[in-house]
Amino acid sequence: MVGTFVSADPAQWTVDTAGGRITTAIPVTSYLPVVNEPVALWWLDGTPYVIGPMTSKAGEGTVVTVAGGLVTLDTDFGTVKVPYSSTLTPSSGELWKLMWQGGGYAVSKMSTSPPTVVPLPPPAPPGQVKAHEDVFRANQSGSFRTSGGAAAWWTDQVWSADSHVGAWFYGTKIRDTIPATAVIQTVEVYAPIASVQVNAASNVAVHGDLSKGGAPSFGASYPTTLNGWTQLANTVGELLRSGGGAAGIGINHGGYLAFKSLTEDALSGAIRIRSIY
């Protein structure tokens, strides 16, 4: 609350408030107001403390006139009239330092104005973080023969087998969309089954290839039973987001089944990532 300063002694101050005249605890400030100056009061556990003045005061001013032992100074906070040292004589246009402890006082002529300090720019507002659901369709799909014949891409279906590895390719769309700061909540892949010989878990793995080239460059793998929309480990999303080092997913052996190509199902290999960024 706001009060009006009345008097002070070493142990307590007297302040007038809307509720009447009160005495405060030892002030939480070294600043001594003048009588009738507005001050700020802070109540803590029922005890009032003076925490400082309610108005700002200038630190220096330019001499306008001198008369009757008082100097009139033009300041950034208006015109003030204060005493000065009797051993000094202010002259019009001079810049004088002001002090305000217990009342205003022109201390002495300043050699020059203090260096101008340019305020730092305001901090950038925090980005708006919100939940996202991003779906990334594959650009290409296929299976690469690793044994039992020439090593090559031979079908656009994605096979999970001992003698084949398969992969879906997405270019840079995932890393370009999901920032490195994203918090991954869920990751799913759509893997529509084309045929089954042995319905066992497939080793779903991340790879770093943007498109078909040589054999897929697989990284970490996660044994998973795939069928339609299937949830994967959140780590997969962390590897696919910007800076994660991976570009797509595939199947590094396991099981003995095939998943549809993009021609058979345009959604084959689609990755759905829910995250916050």
XYZ file of C-alpha atoms in Angstrom:
277
model
C 0.000 0.000 0.000
C 0.990 3.655 -0.257
C 1.623 5.855 2.764
C 2.910 9.351 3.520
C 6.179 9.664 5.435
C 5.887 11.578 8.725
C 9.074 11.021 10.715
C 11.852 8.555 11.500
C 14.040 7.417 14.359
C 16.665 4.616 14.417
C 14.155 1.932 15.390
C 10.970 2.787 13.510
C 9.290 5.159 11.082
C 5.921 6.882 11.293
C 3.729 6.822 8.205
C 0.200 8.038 7.506
C -2.018 5.584 5.619
C -5.639 5.454 4.558
C -6.253 3.540 7.775
C -4.579 6.120 10.012
C -1.098 6.902 11.362
C 1.083 3.835 11.978
C 4.607 3.023 13.087
C 6.555 0.595 10.936
C 9.296 -1.896 11.589
C 12.892 -1.053 10.630
C 12.674 -0.092 6.918
C 13.804 -2.428 4.162
C 15.620 0.477 2.474
C 18.522 2.822 3.173
C 16.666 5.663 1.463
C 15.437 8.389 3.817
C 12.350 10.241 2.485
C 11.411 13.809 3.239
C 8.337 14.688 5.285
C 5.085 14.225 3.318
C 6.818 12.099 0.652
C 4.774 9.111 -0.630
C 6.372 5.779 0.283
C 5.595 2.141 -0.502
C 4.592 -0.142 2.372
C 4.883 -3.920 2.398
C 2.984 -5.918 5.015
C 4.573 -9.195 6.087
C 2.842 -11.349 8.700
C 0.924 -8.309 9.931
C 3.985 -6.047 10.274
C 4.417 -3.042 7.924
C 7.804 -2.274 6.359
C 8.754 0.749 4.243
C 10.419 -0.575 1.084
C 11.154 2.676 -0.756
C 9.817 5.855 -2.362
C 6.848 5.908 -4.723
C 8.403 8.409 -7.153
C 11.602 8.366 -9.197
C 14.104 11.221 -8.863
C 16.750 12.553 -11.223
C 20.439 11.868 -10.666
C 21.627 15.110 -12.256
C 20.300 18.352 -13.674
C 21.314 21.492 -15.576
C 21.548 24.780 -13.656
C 18.848 27.288 -14.609
C 19.058 29.918 -11.846
C 20.658 30.440 -8.439
C 18.930 32.507 -5.750
C 18.443 32.530 -1.969
C 20.866 29.693 -1.360
C 18.952 27.391 -3.717
C 19.775 26.230 -7.225
C 17.061 25.495 -9.744
C 17.921 22.536 -11.942
C 16.267 21.278 -15.097
C 16.135 17.450 -14.947
C 14.615 14.542 -16.833
C 11.955 14.414 -14.091
C 11.060 18.098 -14.156
C 12.405 21.218 -12.438
C 13.782 20.923 -8.893
C 14.984 23.569 -6.419
C 17.548 22.325 -3.889
C 20.418 23.628 -1.701
C 24.069 23.311 -2.719
C 27.473 23.541 -1.058
C 28.204 27.018 0.325
C 31.796 26.685 -0.922
C 30.663 26.335 -4.543
C 28.816 28.656 -6.874
C 26.664 27.062 -9.589
C 26.564 28.787 -12.974
C 23.807 28.658 -15.555
C 24.170 25.751 -18.002
C 26.383 23.627 -15.732
C 25.523 19.987 -15.100
C 25.295 19.181 -11.372
C 25.017 15.875 -9.520
C 21.939 15.412 -7.314
C 21.575 13.345 -4.143
C 18.260 12.654 -2.408
C 18.980 11.155 1.031
C 16.605 12.998 3.376
C 15.894 15.628 0.730
C 17.438 16.909 -2.477
C 20.978 18.309 -2.559
C 23.187 19.493 -5.446
C 26.511 17.874 -4.637
C 28.885 19.382 -7.190
C 29.470 20.266 -10.795
C 29.941 17.189 -13.023
C 32.883 17.035 -15.440
C 30.615 15.681 -18.168
C 27.459 13.701 -18.683
C 27.741 9.981 -17.846
C 28.199 7.712 -20.881
C 24.893 6.887 -22.520
C 23.838 3.325 -21.795
C 21.682 1.772 -24.483
C 19.114 -0.674 -23.021
C 19.410 -4.245 -24.151
C 16.738 -5.318 -26.649
C 13.703 -6.971 -25.069
C 13.936 -10.741 -24.788
C 12.316 -12.656 -27.603
C 8.841 -13.880 -26.634
C 8.770 -17.601 -25.926
C 7.637 -19.706 -28.839
C 4.141 -21.081 -28.695
C 4.531 -24.769 -27.926
C 1.620 -26.967 -28.938
C 0.762 -30.565 -29.751
C 1.206 -31.773 -33.328
C 0.149 -34.862 -35.240
C 2.223 -35.230 -38.404
C 1.735 -37.970 -40.987
C 4.559 -38.664 -43.452
C 3.819 -40.807 -46.511
C 6.641 -42.775 -48.082
C 8.033 -41.704 -51.459
C 9.416 -45.150 -52.335
C 9.330 -48.712 -51.021
C 11.034 -51.959 -51.844
C 12.938 -55.085 -50.841
C 16.643 -55.766 -51.259
C 17.872 -59.361 -51.699
C 20.717 -60.123 -49.285
C 21.192 -63.857 -50.087
C 19.967 -66.583 -52.478
C 20.608 -64.483 -55.597
C 22.030 -61.209 -56.859
C 22.063 -58.450 -54.227
C 19.582 -55.936 -55.609
C 16.232 -54.254 -55.240
C 13.786 -56.651 -56.847
C 10.233 -55.725 -55.746
C 8.387 -52.665 -54.494
C 6.821 -54.699 -51.718
C 8.584 -54.552 -48.350
C 9.648 -58.015 -47.284
C 10.513 -59.324 -43.840
C 12.563 -62.501 -44.338
C 15.935 -64.133 -43.706
C 17.115 -63.494 -47.259
C 15.620 -60.023 -47.771
C 15.476 -56.626 -46.130
C 12.884 -53.972 -46.925
C 12.534 -50.242 -46.513
C 10.338 -47.201 -47.003
C 11.917 -43.888 -48.055
C 10.726 -40.358 -47.194
C 13.371 -37.924 -48.428
C 13.968 -35.120 -45.888
C 10.306 -34.430 -45.077
C 10.414 -35.811 -41.525
C 13.556 -34.010 -40.361
C 12.383 -30.841 -42.135
C 9.113 -30.862 -40.174
C 9.889 -32.078 -36.658
C 12.496 -29.935 -34.862
C 15.215 -31.345 -32.654
C 13.470 -29.848 -29.625
C 10.233 -31.786 -30.200
C 9.025 -34.035 -27.388
C 7.956 -37.293 -29.016
C 4.742 -38.752 -27.588
C 3.817 -41.610 -29.948
C 5.147 -43.073 -33.210
C 3.155 -45.376 -35.518
C 3.757 -46.935 -38.914
C 1.147 -48.229 -41.334
C 2.237 -51.639 -42.645
C -0.534 -53.364 -44.672
C 0.156 -57.100 -45.075
C 0.314 -58.477 -48.625
C 1.183 -62.107 -47.821
C 2.214 -64.263 -44.859
C 4.290 -67.419 -44.667
C 5.532 -67.140 -41.084
C 3.730 -64.512 -38.999
C 6.590 -63.620 -36.647
C 8.005 -60.322 -35.414
C 9.907 -58.178 -37.898
C 13.031 -56.230 -36.988
C 11.808 -52.676 -37.630
C 14.898 -50.524 -38.050
C 15.750 -46.913 -38.828
C 17.965 -46.098 -41.807
C 19.710 -42.988 -43.083
C 18.828 -43.203 -46.794
C 16.715 -40.530 -48.496
C 15.931 -42.785 -51.479
C 16.770 -46.181 -52.967
C 20.437 -46.787 -53.657
C 22.506 -49.681 -52.388
C 21.509 -51.909 -49.497
C 19.721 -49.939 -46.737
C 22.022 -48.440 -44.092
C 20.191 -49.742 -41.041
C 20.732 -48.498 -37.520
C 18.874 -49.401 -34.326
C 16.180 -52.072 -34.733
C 13.086 -52.961 -32.708
C 11.418 -56.417 -33.036
C 7.754 -55.633 -33.751
C 4.714 -57.553 -34.990
C 3.427 -55.347 -37.802
C -0.152 -55.292 -39.060
C -1.831 -52.081 -40.238
C -1.234 -49.130 -37.919
C 1.344 -50.344 -35.390
C 2.914 -48.389 -32.566
C 6.710 -48.159 -32.453
C 9.123 -47.061 -29.748
C 9.273 -43.285 -29.183
C 13.016 -43.578 -29.772
C 12.240 -44.059 -33.472
C 10.710 -40.570 -33.582
C 13.700 -39.128 -31.749
C 15.998 -40.628 -34.379
C 13.857 -39.350 -37.264
C 13.399 -35.763 -36.052
C 15.875 -33.035 -37.002
C 19.370 -33.914 -35.833
C 18.464 -37.510 -35.012
C 20.546 -38.979 -37.821
C 17.884 -41.208 -39.420
C 15.745 -40.551 -42.505
C 13.334 -43.493 -42.688
C 12.414 -46.954 -41.479
C 12.582 -50.449 -42.870
C 12.747 -54.117 -41.929
C 16.115 -55.713 -41.195
C 15.105 -59.389 -41.516
C 12.788 -61.287 -39.176
C 9.442 -62.997 -39.779
C 8.531 -64.237 -43.239
C 5.899 -61.948 -44.701
C 5.487 -59.146 -47.228
C 3.894 -55.727 -46.916
C 2.131 -53.961 -49.763
C 3.936 -51.603 -52.119
C 2.887 -47.990 -52.639
C 1.157 -49.033 -55.845
C -0.959 -51.552 -53.923
C -1.633 -49.160 -51.015
C -0.523 -45.527 -51.249
C -0.499 -45.294 -47.446
C 1.966 -48.169 -47.051
C 4.840 -47.137 -44.780
C 3.136 -43.938 -43.624
C 4.601 -42.734 -40.304
C 2.377 -40.899 -37.831
C 4.207 -38.973 -35.110
C 2.471 -37.170 -32.267
C 4.792 -34.671 -30.565
C 4.964 -31.324 -28.819
C 6.985 -28.469 -30.330
